[in-house]
Every structure is written in structure tokens, then in C-alpha cells.
Amino acid sequence: MDTLLLVLDLVGTFVFAISGAIAGVKRQLDLFGVLVLSFVAGNFGGITRDVLIGSVPPNAINDWRYLAASLLAGIITFYRSSIIDKLSSPMLIFDAAGLGLFAVAGTQKALTFGLNPVMATLLGMLTGIGGGMVRDILLAEVPTVMRADVYATAALAGSSIVVISPFLHIPSTAATTAGALLCFGLRLMAIRHGWHLPIAQKPKQ
Amino acid sequence: MDTLLLVLDLVGTFVFAISGAIAGVKRQLDLFGVLVLSFVAGNFGGITRDVLIGSVPPNAINDWRYLAASLLAGIITFYRSSIIDKLSSPMLIFDAAGLGLFAVAGTQKALTFGLNPVMATLLGMLTGIGGGMVRDILLAEVPTVMRADVYATAALAGSSIVVISPFLHIPSTAATTAGALLCFGLRLMAIRHGWHLPIAQKPKQ
Amino acid sequence: MDTLLLVLDLVGTFVFAISGAIAGVKRQLDLFGVLVLSFVAGNFGGITRDVLIGSVPPNAINDWRYLAASLLAGIITFYRSSIIDKLSSPMLIFDAAGLGLFAVAGTQKALTFGLNPVMATLLGMLTGIGGGMVRDILLAEVPTVMRADVYATAALAGSSIVVISPFLHIPSTAATTAGALLCFGLRLMAIRHGWHLPIAQKPKQ
């Protein structure tokens, strides 16, 4: 089971890292810049969570496999961006899967470190969306997650399942799986149906 | 006394959160984006201070009331931005009060964690201005505190009182009150009289 | 030896702080904004490293001399930017020296805190480039290190020497010196010969 989780975690890192690399290639950064964005997009959600809950050095800093997955994603994207183009539709699916996995794994870890359920839910969400936010900050853009369709909300829904389950006497493995699937499903539905949250009305000047 | 401090701290969080939400509404972010800005503006100064002094998980992550105050401010601003418009003048006063309170509270906490007086002063200032800085970074803007009138300086003045007081044998409660009032007063005077710091002259090209 | 290291470290902080102050003066920030950029550019690489490896409060927060070096650099640049203009060529040399020193010192510290060699190398690089990255983020710009010539790569090369040396039974002092010199030399060569990394090709729309 732990091996499965690690594999899924690395797949999530890899997919998120590709999103970072694509953003860097579009901006015509050099190879180093693209690799920085890969690493940041793939790992910064988890790093921020770990710093906030006091789990230092963060996993992504301590285990070379996260670095390897990020760099591999960055190098492939840099030299073979045509392959990535063809895969843009599968990418959205992998990204949704990564989001679901990061959200539930982040929530579990926050609970393990003694955070209260509400904050554990938020830190789970942060694990899922943090990497993309810092990627956009490095590109001097307003993070897309702050104005896009249902993305963080899907992560929040998945995380909630994990924190609620103990009160309903649902075993942890089942809750984690259900939470990741709920997030994954909500995200795919949001893409397909164009769901989005209400947008602020421009105040009159 | 502790209850009073908590109430004031939450009021400060609430007021700063409104400043974040207003910025998000102006940029027409979605509801989630507005709430992120509320939380960041209300809490990131304290979170950064706590991470730097090693007090993890930070208060704002561990105590749900800070989250509640931030979300409440964000939701009101999102759905009732006309009310906020009418209150813009009282808001400046609350903001000045929040700045003073965050500055002295941040300084006290840094001293408690064993930092030297100079750095405790700076961390007090950071507690007051950090939330607004990260709010602006998320909006891909140069933080206003870095080019605006007397704002950080007022926080610095208030923090100084707190670190100097032990050498003058002034009791802690009196010093905290005096520091917060000094920051509050300086800030209001700066607004009223248009005080600002010297601005860098454009170097000749 | 320790005194020498401290002096070099403070010189590095001072030089990096000038780079931050120059960026602030160009944007016509006020005095406070310029000083913030000085401190950030001079110290944020080390602060980020210290937070990630769990060495809190970070050195730059705990020791007033780093603050003093940063503020001195900021004030000189603010009031005497003409002097800095004349020194722009020596500045590049000092900056290269600062980069080399920060890279090897950062790597050593990460190793001391038990990080694996690969990550210690990266944290050494981060120590060297982190301050400049946050400086650029505060100015709402894409960090120059992500699209400029050989800069991070030089830091990486210097850091590598430090982590490889124990396997080759090279004494630590020799390796640190060699690493700093390698980074310094590579950086100067890159400036002189206009070396740069491959740049991403614009994907076809």
C-alpha cells in the first residue's frame, strides 16, 4: 500500500511538474528556468505544508525521487514539447488525479501532525494547489487557481472526506480513496461542464 | 486582559482581511480567489513571523477563529461590497488600529522566543505589513507598502517602544499599549497630512 | 578562519543588498521600499535555506550584523547612486564572489543538518540565488536568474565540489575554497564570453 502511495505521489509530482515546465517554455525561459518551474509546480504545495506543520526538512527536499521526477518532467517538456501538446487531454486527467491525491495525502499528514480538522482540510487543499500558485507567482501572474473554475473547491471536497471519516467510523484507507476519487470526479465534471464559482462584480467607480 | 488581546487580534485580522477581499473584488477574481486574498492579507504577517521564529504550526493555522474572521470578512466584501465602500473612512482607522496591534503583538512574541531587540522590532513590523505584502504579490503587483506613505515606519515606531521599555523599567502592559497607540497615531497623522518617506530619484540613463 | 568566513559572508550580503537597492531605486520606491529590497536580496537565500532545513530562527534574523550590512548597502545606494554607477564593473565581480561564497556556505550548512548530497547541492544553489529571486518577485518581475546566462549553473558547480569532496578524501577547507573559486571563475567567464543556457523554443500556436 505504501509503495502504491509513493508511486501515485511521484506521478502527481511528475504531472504537476509538466504544468510548470509548459508555463516556462511558453515564456521562453532558459533550461534552468524551466527546471525551476518544474520543481516548484511539482513540490511547492507539499513544501509549504511541511514548513507550516513543522515537518522539516520537507519530504520533497529530503527524498531525491521527487527531484528526479520533477527534473525528468522538465527535461522532456523542454526538449519534446510537441509530445506534450499531443497529450494535453490526458494531461488534464492526470492533473485532476494529482490534485485528488495531493489533497488527501496532505490532509492525512496534517492530521498526523495534530492539526485540527478544519485546518487539516485547508492544508490538504494547499498541498494540491500550492505548487501551481508559486509557479504563477514566479511568472509574475495572478495565480490561475484564484480565478479559474472549480479546482480548489474539488480539492477541498476531497480533503473534507478524510477529516470527516473518523467521526463516521469509516476506515482511513477507504476514506482516503473516496476523497481522492471525489476530488478527481468533481474536477473532471467541472472541466466537462465548464463549472465555475461566482465571480466578483466589478465595483462601480 | 488575554481575552481583550484576542478580540483585538481578531478585529485586526478581520480588517486586514477586508483589505485583501477588496483587492480581489477589484480584480474580479472568483469567490475562492477573494477568500484566499482575505486569509492571506489577514494572517500572512503572523504566519511568516511564526515560521521565522520557529513557532509552528503558526497560530493562524492552529486556531480556527482566525480563519473564521478572515472568511467572514471575505464573504461580506464579496456579496456586499457597497457596504464596504461606505465604510472606507472608518476602514482606514481600523486598518491603522490593526497595524498598531499587530506590530506590538508581533514584537512581544518575537521577544518571547528569544530574538534580540533589533530583530524583534523588525519582526513586529513584518507582522503588521506582511499580510498586505503577500496580498500584493499574489496580485502580481509591487507591494504598496514599499512605495506608500508612512506605514511600515509607524509600525516600526510602535515596535520600538515595546523593545525599549524593559531598559526603562516600564511595565510590559503599559509599553504595549503605548506602542500600539503611537503606531496608530502616527499612521492617522500620516494619512491626514500626507506624510511620506523620501522617494528615490530616478537615476540618469 | 571563522572570522574570515564571517567577513566574506557579510561582504556577500552587502553586495547582494546593493543589487536589491539598485532595483528599488530604478523603480523609484521610497526609502523603506529600497531598504526592504536590500535586506531581501542580501538575506533571503539564506533565510529560505534555514527555514527548509529547520534552522530557525535563521542566521540573518538572529545576528544584527546581517541587517546592518544590508541597511548600509541600501542607504548608500539610495543617497549616492552615482557612486554605484561608477562601480558597476567591480560590482559584477563582487556579485560573482558573493554567489560562490553563498553557494559553498549554504551547501556546508545543509550537509551539517543531515541533508543528502544532492539536496545539499541544490540548497547551496538556492542560498546563492534565492535573495535575487525574491527581490524580483517583490518587483512583480520574472526572476532574472530564470532566463539569464550561466548564473545558477555556476552556483551548482561550486556546490557540487563541496558535496563530492568527502568521497575523494579532500579536506573540507580545500573543497570549500575550490568550490567558491570554481563558481566565481565560471561566473566571470560567462559574463566575459556571454555564455548562456539553451532557451526554450516558442511552441507553435
XYZ file of C-alpha atoms in Angstrom:
615
model
C 0.000 0.000 0.000
C 2.788 2.409 0.928
C 4.560 1.625 -2.321
C 1.364 2.372 -4.226
C 1.012 5.706 -2.405
C 4.610 6.635 -3.192
C 4.139 5.786 -6.860
C 0.947 7.846 -7.021
C 2.661 10.709 -5.203
C 5.538 10.680 -7.673
C 3.117 10.508 -10.607
C 1.328 13.557 -9.198
C 4.631 15.382 -8.818
C 5.575 14.456 -12.383
C 2.294 15.703 -13.838
C 2.329 18.961 -11.880
C 5.980 19.447 -12.857
C 4.991 19.219 -16.516
C 2.475 22.034 -15.964
C 5.303 24.138 -14.575
C 7.645 23.294 -17.433
C 4.990 24.092 -20.047
C 4.476 27.524 -18.478
C 8.238 28.133 -18.610
C 8.565 27.025 -22.234
C 5.715 29.361 -23.224
C 7.593 32.254 -21.634
C 10.818 31.191 -23.397
C 12.835 30.811 -20.223
C 16.179 29.059 -20.385
C 16.624 25.410 -19.374
C 17.352 26.325 -15.760
C 14.237 28.482 -15.510
C 12.098 25.675 -16.925
C 13.528 23.198 -14.411
C 12.921 25.613 -11.532
C 9.279 25.922 -12.566
C 9.016 22.125 -12.854
C 10.316 21.614 -9.350
C 8.246 24.416 -7.879
C 4.990 23.344 -9.526
C 5.534 19.719 -8.547
C 6.675 20.184 -4.986
C 5.904 23.571 -3.509
C 2.439 22.651 -2.247
C 3.952 19.893 -0.141
C 6.943 22.003 0.899
C 4.720 24.828 2.144
C 2.537 22.373 4.048
C 5.580 20.743 5.648
C 7.072 24.081 6.714
C 3.748 25.177 8.221
C 3.211 21.988 10.217
C 6.862 21.857 11.294
C 7.893 18.767 9.333
C 11.330 19.975 8.224
C 13.253 19.280 6.132
C 10.233 18.778 3.869
C 9.822 15.459 2.095
C 10.499 16.965 -1.307
C 13.839 18.270 -0.028
C 14.816 15.073 1.735
C 13.958 12.432 -0.859
C 15.788 12.658 -4.182
C 12.996 10.859 -6.081
C 10.768 13.934 -6.002
C 13.593 15.950 -7.511
C 14.215 13.258 -10.116
C 10.544 13.119 -11.138
C 10.438 16.921 -11.434
C 13.622 17.211 -13.478
C 12.598 14.371 -15.779
C 9.287 16.116 -16.451
C 11.072 19.401 -17.073
C 13.655 17.969 -19.458
C 11.091 16.052 -21.507
C 8.914 19.140 -21.787
C 11.862 21.347 -22.699
C 13.163 19.147 -25.497
C 9.967 17.457 -26.623
C 7.202 19.965 -26.134
C 5.445 18.569 -29.232
C 4.783 15.297 -27.367
C 3.232 17.237 -24.508
C 0.973 19.099 -26.927
C -0.467 15.846 -28.206
C -1.084 14.703 -24.657
C -2.933 17.804 -23.479
C -6.202 15.987 -22.930
C -4.692 13.061 -20.946
C -2.711 15.701 -19.055
C -5.878 17.275 -17.691
C -6.924 13.874 -16.412
C -3.538 13.226 -14.775
C -3.624 16.721 -13.293
C -7.046 16.038 -11.782
C -5.683 12.767 -10.397
C -2.646 14.545 -8.943
C -4.888 17.131 -7.338
C -7.044 14.474 -5.679
C -4.056 12.538 -4.423
C -2.168 15.562 -3.091
C -5.303 16.846 -1.354
C -5.987 13.647 0.602
C -2.310 12.908 1.302
C -1.778 16.482 2.515
C -4.791 16.262 4.793
C -3.633 12.951 6.282
C -0.199 14.359 7.014
C -1.630 17.492 8.645
C -3.883 15.342 10.857
C -0.889 13.187 11.825
C 0.891 16.354 12.980
C -2.010 17.207 15.248
C -3.766 19.963 13.342
C -7.463 20.440 13.880
C -9.817 19.055 11.204
C -10.697 22.422 9.638
C -7.084 23.433 9.169
C -6.074 19.943 8.037
C -8.652 20.253 5.270
C -7.213 23.595 4.205
C -3.653 22.298 4.299
C -4.747 19.381 2.123
C -6.139 21.855 -0.371
C -2.935 23.905 -0.126
C -0.873 20.793 -0.885
C -2.871 20.375 -4.076
C -2.883 23.980 -5.250
C 0.286 25.480 -3.696
C 2.703 24.346 -6.386
C 0.660 25.924 -9.155
C 0.276 29.141 -7.156
C 4.017 29.599 -6.657
C 4.601 28.668 -10.324
C 2.355 31.586 -11.321
C 3.920 33.959 -8.780
C 7.357 33.219 -10.268
C 5.912 34.149 -13.662
C 4.568 37.421 -12.209
C 0.973 36.368 -12.858
C -2.103 36.224 -10.660
C -2.399 32.509 -9.748
C -4.911 30.912 -12.123
C -6.440 28.920 -9.283
C -7.717 32.218 -7.894
C -9.865 32.951 -10.888
C -10.416 29.645 -12.584
C -13.212 27.197 -12.469
C -13.813 24.586 -9.774
C -10.294 23.486 -8.843
C -9.503 24.366 -5.255
C -13.095 23.540 -4.382
C -12.648 20.000 -5.699
C -9.537 19.624 -3.552
C -11.458 20.937 -0.550
C -14.236 18.407 -1.089
C -11.755 15.537 -1.242
C -9.943 16.708 1.871
C -13.225 17.027 3.777
C -13.976 13.332 3.314
C -10.675 12.480 5.014
C -11.313 14.629 8.082
C -14.969 13.660 8.446
C -14.415 9.895 8.141
C -13.194 9.230 11.720
C -16.440 10.671 13.081
C -18.393 8.279 10.835
C -16.156 5.321 11.786
C -15.047 4.865 8.184
C -11.605 3.234 7.930
C -8.798 5.530 6.884
C -7.917 3.711 3.653
C -11.490 3.806 2.400
C -11.831 7.483 3.263
C -8.591 8.392 1.522
C -9.630 6.542 -1.605
C -13.106 8.060 -1.559
C -11.718 11.565 -1.007
C -9.249 11.307 -3.874
C -11.939 9.913 -6.178
C -14.426 12.639 -5.203
C -11.892 15.370 -5.957
C -10.910 13.663 -9.218
C -14.519 13.273 -10.296
C -15.570 16.817 -9.375
C -12.615 18.230 -11.259
C -13.393 16.209 -14.409
C -17.052 17.220 -14.242
C -16.055 20.868 -13.821
C -13.860 20.669 -16.930
C -16.512 18.915 -18.983
C -19.396 21.168 -17.946
C -17.490 24.431 -17.538
C -18.463 24.793 -13.879
C -17.111 27.824 -12.124
C -17.556 29.727 -8.892
C -19.344 33.090 -8.745
C -17.098 35.919 -9.909
C -16.875 39.258 -8.125
C -18.888 42.005 -9.761
C -16.789 44.978 -10.754
C -17.499 47.687 -8.166
C -18.746 50.968 -9.630
C -16.005 53.580 -9.719
C -6.608 41.004 29.509
C -5.869 37.970 27.343
C -9.459 37.963 26.133
C -9.149 41.622 25.200
C -5.948 40.918 23.266
C -7.574 38.032 21.410
C -10.555 40.180 20.487
C -8.301 42.969 19.247
C -6.175 40.466 17.323
C -9.259 39.045 15.624
C -10.522 42.543 14.829
C -7.155 43.299 13.235
C -7.326 40.077 11.209
C -10.871 40.932 10.131
C -9.932 44.444 8.981
C -6.835 43.333 7.116
C -8.847 40.501 5.540
C -11.293 43.070 4.182
C -8.386 44.885 2.514
C -7.442 41.603 0.817
C -11.003 40.891 -0.256
C -11.442 44.391 -1.695
C -8.299 43.934 -3.787
C -9.653 40.627 -5.076
C -13.077 42.048 -5.921
C -11.435 44.902 -7.851
C -9.539 42.341 -9.927
C -12.766 40.353 -10.489
C -11.447 37.144 -9.021
C -13.865 34.342 -8.239
C -15.163 33.692 -4.715
C -12.287 31.344 -3.902
C -9.693 33.873 -5.036
C -11.296 36.570 -2.909
C -11.278 34.295 0.147
C -7.629 33.368 -0.434
C -6.726 37.057 -0.501
C -8.753 37.647 2.660
C -6.940 34.918 4.546
C -3.531 35.920 3.224
C -3.948 39.628 3.975
C -5.302 38.925 7.448
C -2.870 36.241 8.527
C 0.301 36.048 6.479
C 2.219 38.588 8.517
C 1.754 36.478 11.612
C 2.364 33.214 9.748
C 5.676 34.451 8.339
C 6.758 35.661 11.772
C 5.837 32.326 13.349
C 7.719 30.314 10.721
C 10.810 32.518 11.121
C 10.896 32.259 14.918
C 10.112 28.546 14.845
C 6.628 28.702 16.353
C 4.977 26.074 14.148
C 2.241 25.375 13.385
C 1.548 29.121 13.304
C -1.288 30.498 15.385
C -3.366 31.358 12.327
C -3.140 27.719 11.203
C -3.864 26.234 14.604
C -6.783 28.344 15.778
C -9.934 28.230 13.666
C -11.092 31.671 14.833
C -8.544 33.437 12.631
C -9.822 31.502 9.649
C -13.422 32.303 10.601
C -12.701 36.040 10.934
C -10.947 36.038 7.544
C -13.668 34.127 5.714
C -16.406 36.268 7.262
C -14.625 39.412 6.056
C -14.168 37.912 2.596
C -17.770 36.798 2.209
C -19.213 40.131 3.364
C -16.942 42.015 0.986
C -17.735 39.678 -1.899
C -21.504 39.931 -1.593
C -21.873 43.395 -0.059
C -19.050 45.481 -1.477
C -21.337 48.543 -1.413
C -21.345 48.490 2.396
C -17.561 48.411 2.397
C -17.462 51.425 0.079
C -19.482 53.464 2.544
C -17.160 52.464 5.331
C -13.914 53.383 3.576
C -13.046 56.122 6.035
C -13.679 54.072 9.185
C -11.752 51.281 7.459
C -8.596 53.368 7.359
C -8.935 53.917 11.095
C -9.448 50.202 11.779
C -6.530 49.408 9.492
C -4.300 51.777 11.462
C -5.511 50.135 14.668
C -4.785 46.676 13.257
C -1.313 47.772 12.239
C -0.514 49.074 15.709
C -1.826 45.983 17.405
C -0.094 43.507 15.098
C 3.187 45.402 15.430
C 3.308 45.317 19.225
C 1.914 41.778 19.484
C 4.430 40.529 16.913
C 7.285 42.188 18.763
C 6.228 40.667 22.085
C 6.040 37.201 20.573
C 9.479 37.541 18.943
C 10.980 38.646 22.274
C 9.349 35.684 23.996
C 11.070 33.386 21.504
C 14.438 34.875 22.407
C 15.168 37.151 19.487
C 17.357 40.171 20.050
C 15.603 43.544 20.397
C 16.532 44.846 16.930
C 15.191 41.798 15.152
C 12.132 41.620 17.404
C 11.300 45.161 16.289
C 11.609 44.183 12.648
C 9.510 41.053 13.125
C 6.861 43.191 14.794
C 6.838 45.409 11.749
C 6.719 42.335 9.497
C 3.687 41.048 11.428
C 1.921 44.295 10.628
C 2.882 44.642 6.969
C 3.499 41.024 5.830
C -0.122 40.181 5.048
C -0.521 43.171 2.767
C 2.778 42.406 1.038
C 1.809 38.832 0.165
C -1.664 40.038 -0.894
C 0.027 42.317 -3.435
C 2.491 39.624 -4.564
C -0.459 37.305 -5.287
C -1.916 40.076 -7.435
C 1.425 40.419 -9.298
C 1.895 43.958 -8.018
C 4.759 45.701 -6.257
C 3.669 45.778 -2.578
C 2.134 49.182 -1.884
C 3.873 49.361 1.488
C 7.148 49.673 -0.417
C 6.183 52.911 -2.062
C 3.461 54.378 0.048
C 3.476 56.929 2.758
C 4.397 56.380 6.381
C 3.066 52.894 7.099
C 5.875 50.493 7.909
C 7.606 53.334 9.727
C 4.628 53.747 12.031
C 4.744 50.017 12.788
C 8.466 50.278 13.461
C 7.938 53.136 15.892
C 5.313 51.170 17.803
C 7.507 48.062 17.951
C 10.454 50.083 19.219
C 8.534 51.174 22.288
C 7.995 47.535 23.224
C 11.669 46.565 22.966
C 12.978 49.700 24.664
C 10.594 49.564 27.632
C 12.407 46.887 29.691
C 15.539 49.060 29.714
C 13.468 51.956 31.060
C 11.730 49.706 33.628
C 8.333 50.398 32.090
C 5.846 47.571 32.723
C 5.050 45.415 29.705
C 1.331 46.216 29.572
C 1.943 49.949 29.572
C 4.601 49.656 26.885
C 2.408 47.512 24.660
C -0.440 49.975 24.957
C 1.835 52.939 24.325
C 3.447 51.274 21.323
C 0.140 50.403 19.713
C -1.167 53.925 20.324
C 1.992 55.513 18.914
C 1.766 53.456 15.715
C -1.959 54.173 15.449
C -1.460 57.912 15.958
C 1.477 58.207 13.559
C -0.446 56.367 10.884
C -3.512 58.605 11.254
C -1.326 61.731 11.181
C 0.411 60.439 8.054
C -2.930 59.917 6.327
C -4.249 63.315 7.364
C -1.120 65.270 6.492
C 0.055 63.219 3.521
C 3.378 62.365 5.127
C 5.679 60.176 3.104
C 9.277 58.980 3.117
C 11.846 60.340 0.649
C 11.483 58.706 -2.768
C 14.444 57.509 -4.814
C 15.443 59.894 -7.580
C 15.350 58.291 -11.000
C 18.968 57.582 -11.944
C 20.065 59.201 -15.221
C 20.198 56.693 -18.022
C 39.232 31.114 9.694
C 35.753 31.617 11.141
C 36.314 35.355 11.249
C 37.363 35.284 7.603
C 34.209 33.363 6.687
C 32.011 35.811 8.591
C 33.657 38.764 6.856
C 33.212 37.147 3.442
C 29.605 36.295 4.285
C 28.893 39.887 5.274
C 30.612 41.162 2.129
C 28.409 38.843 0.081
C 25.312 40.116 1.901
C 26.422 43.705 1.324
C 26.978 43.200 -2.413
C 23.699 41.363 -2.928
C 21.929 44.047 -0.885
C 23.258 46.677 -3.279
C 21.714 44.749 -6.181
C 18.389 44.895 -4.366
C 18.698 48.585 -3.594
C 19.602 49.422 -7.193
C 16.482 47.610 -8.402
C 14.387 49.627 -5.932
C 15.918 52.959 -6.902
C 15.240 52.215 -10.578
C 11.572 51.650 -9.728
C 11.505 54.875 -7.670
C 10.393 53.218 -4.484
C 10.561 55.159 -1.241
C 13.413 54.737 1.245
C 11.624 51.967 3.087
C 10.968 50.028 -0.107
C 14.620 50.308 -1.091
C 15.728 49.030 2.315
C 13.292 46.113 2.136
C 14.744 45.111 -1.230
C 18.275 45.437 0.170
C 17.521 43.133 3.067
C 15.615 40.652 0.934
C 18.253 40.449 -1.807
C 21.057 40.104 0.716
C 19.464 37.613 3.071
C 16.507 35.752 1.658
C 18.533 32.958 0.084
C 19.965 32.079 3.486
C 16.641 32.594 5.255
C 14.815 30.226 2.896
C 17.556 27.608 3.297
C 17.416 27.903 7.090
C 13.618 27.556 7.178
C 13.750 24.498 4.903
C 16.423 22.691 6.930
C 14.791 23.653 10.219
C 17.473 26.026 11.488
C 15.196 28.671 12.972
C 15.414 31.496 13.728
C 17.556 31.925 10.611
C 21.015 33.420 10.977
C 20.027 36.591 9.162
C 17.231 37.142 11.686
C 19.312 36.319 14.730
C 22.511 38.240 14.045
C 22.180 42.016 13.716
C 25.313 42.313 11.551
C 23.488 40.943 8.505
C 20.811 43.566 8.984
C 23.447 46.279 9.434
C 25.295 45.260 6.252
C 22.025 45.247 4.304
C 20.825 48.616 5.578
C 24.224 50.215 4.997
C 24.191 48.990 1.391
C 20.641 50.258 0.937
C 21.288 53.705 2.390
C 24.466 54.253 0.361
C 22.688 53.208 -2.819
C 19.665 55.377 -2.049
C 21.607 58.578 -1.391
C 24.679 58.001 -3.556
C 23.522 56.042 -6.570
C 26.106 57.859 -8.713
C 28.914 56.098 -6.826
C 27.301 52.757 -7.503
C 27.050 53.578 -11.202
C 30.795 54.097 -11.407
C 31.402 50.807 -9.643
C 29.184 48.677 -11.888
C 32.062 46.609 -13.236
C 33.632 45.857 -9.825
C 30.093 45.112 -8.627
C 29.759 42.238 -11.078
C 32.967 40.790 -9.682
C 31.796 41.157 -6.080
C 28.455 39.653 -7.026
C 30.207 36.624 -8.554
C 32.280 36.324 -5.376
C 29.140 36.542 -3.226
C 27.478 33.860 -5.316
C 30.420 31.483 -4.927
C 30.645 32.047 -1.213
C 26.921 31.722 -0.533
C 26.762 28.537 -2.610
C 29.518 26.699 -0.731
C 28.488 28.026 2.680
C 24.865 27.053 2.018
C 25.892 23.573 0.947
C 28.054 23.073 4.043
C 25.230 24.123 6.316
C 22.738 21.812 4.605
C 25.166 18.885 4.961
C 25.627 19.717 8.646
C 21.849 19.471 9.086
C 21.891 15.980 7.600
C 20.546 16.548 4.111
C 21.585 14.158 1.373
C 24.318 15.345 -1.024
C 22.003 16.034 -3.982
C 19.676 18.229 -1.960
C 22.556 19.922 -0.137
C 23.893 20.956 -3.551
C 20.534 22.408 -4.506
C 20.156 24.233 -1.193
C 23.636 25.692 -1.724
C 22.492 26.981 -5.087
C 19.277 28.299 -3.510
C 21.326 30.180 -0.904
C 23.137 31.911 -3.736
C 20.176 32.718 -5.961
C 17.229 32.921 -3.538
C 17.735 36.531 -2.497
C 17.711 37.760 -6.078
C 14.642 35.680 -6.875
C 12.566 37.134 -4.051
C 13.852 40.624 -4.936
C 12.400 40.154 -8.420
C 9.140 38.649 -7.115
C 8.650 41.739 -4.918
C 9.075 43.845 -8.053
C 6.450 41.717 -9.882
C 9.025 40.504 -12.395
C 10.039 37.048 -13.576
C 13.279 36.336 -11.660
C 16.201 37.171 -13.970
C 18.064 34.060 -12.828
C 15.411 32.033 -14.635
C 16.258 33.459 -18.011
C 19.733 34.831 -17.717
C 23.070 33.431 -18.636
C 25.107 30.957 -16.594
C 24.407 32.030 -13.011
C 22.596 29.304 -11.111
C 24.696 26.766 -13.001
C 27.889 28.328 -11.668
C 26.492 28.101 -8.132
C 25.571 24.468 -8.753
C 29.090 23.650 -9.931
C 30.611 25.230 -6.837
C 28.208 23.414 -4.514
C 28.946 20.093 -6.199
C 32.635 20.323 -5.308
C 31.671 20.593 -1.636
C 29.444 17.514 -1.626
C 31.793 15.382 -3.740
C 34.938 16.169 -1.735
C 34.326 13.744 1.200
C 34.167 10.841 -1.267
C 37.548 11.901 -2.695
C 39.032 12.397 0.791
C 39.639 16.089 0.109
C 39.713 18.169 3.312
C 36.677 20.359 3.851
C 38.536 23.687 3.802
C 40.207 22.920 0.487
C 36.914 21.805 -1.059
C 35.077 24.890 0.143
C 37.752 27.144 -1.296
C 37.869 25.233 -4.576
C 34.072 25.273 -4.883
C 33.808 29.004 -4.266
C 36.630 29.676 -6.757
C 35.066 27.420 -9.403
C 31.700 29.215 -9.110
C 33.436 32.598 -9.147
C 35.528 31.695 -12.200
C 32.648 30.179 -14.156
C 30.509 33.222 -13.492
C 33.214 35.647 -14.656
C 33.842 33.562 -17.784
C 30.108 33.510 -18.503
C 29.938 37.312 -18.247
C 33.021 37.814 -20.419
C 32.045 35.326 -23.116
C 28.292 35.762 -22.993
C 27.651 32.118 -22.132
C 24.056 31.116 -21.656
C 21.944 28.001 -21.328
C 19.699 26.777 -24.152
C 16.461 28.753 -24.320
C 13.089 27.147 -24.849
C 11.811 27.386 -28.399
C 8.466 29.113 -28.683
C 5.884 26.380 -29.211
C 3.781 26.767 -32.345
C 0.301 28.034 -31.534
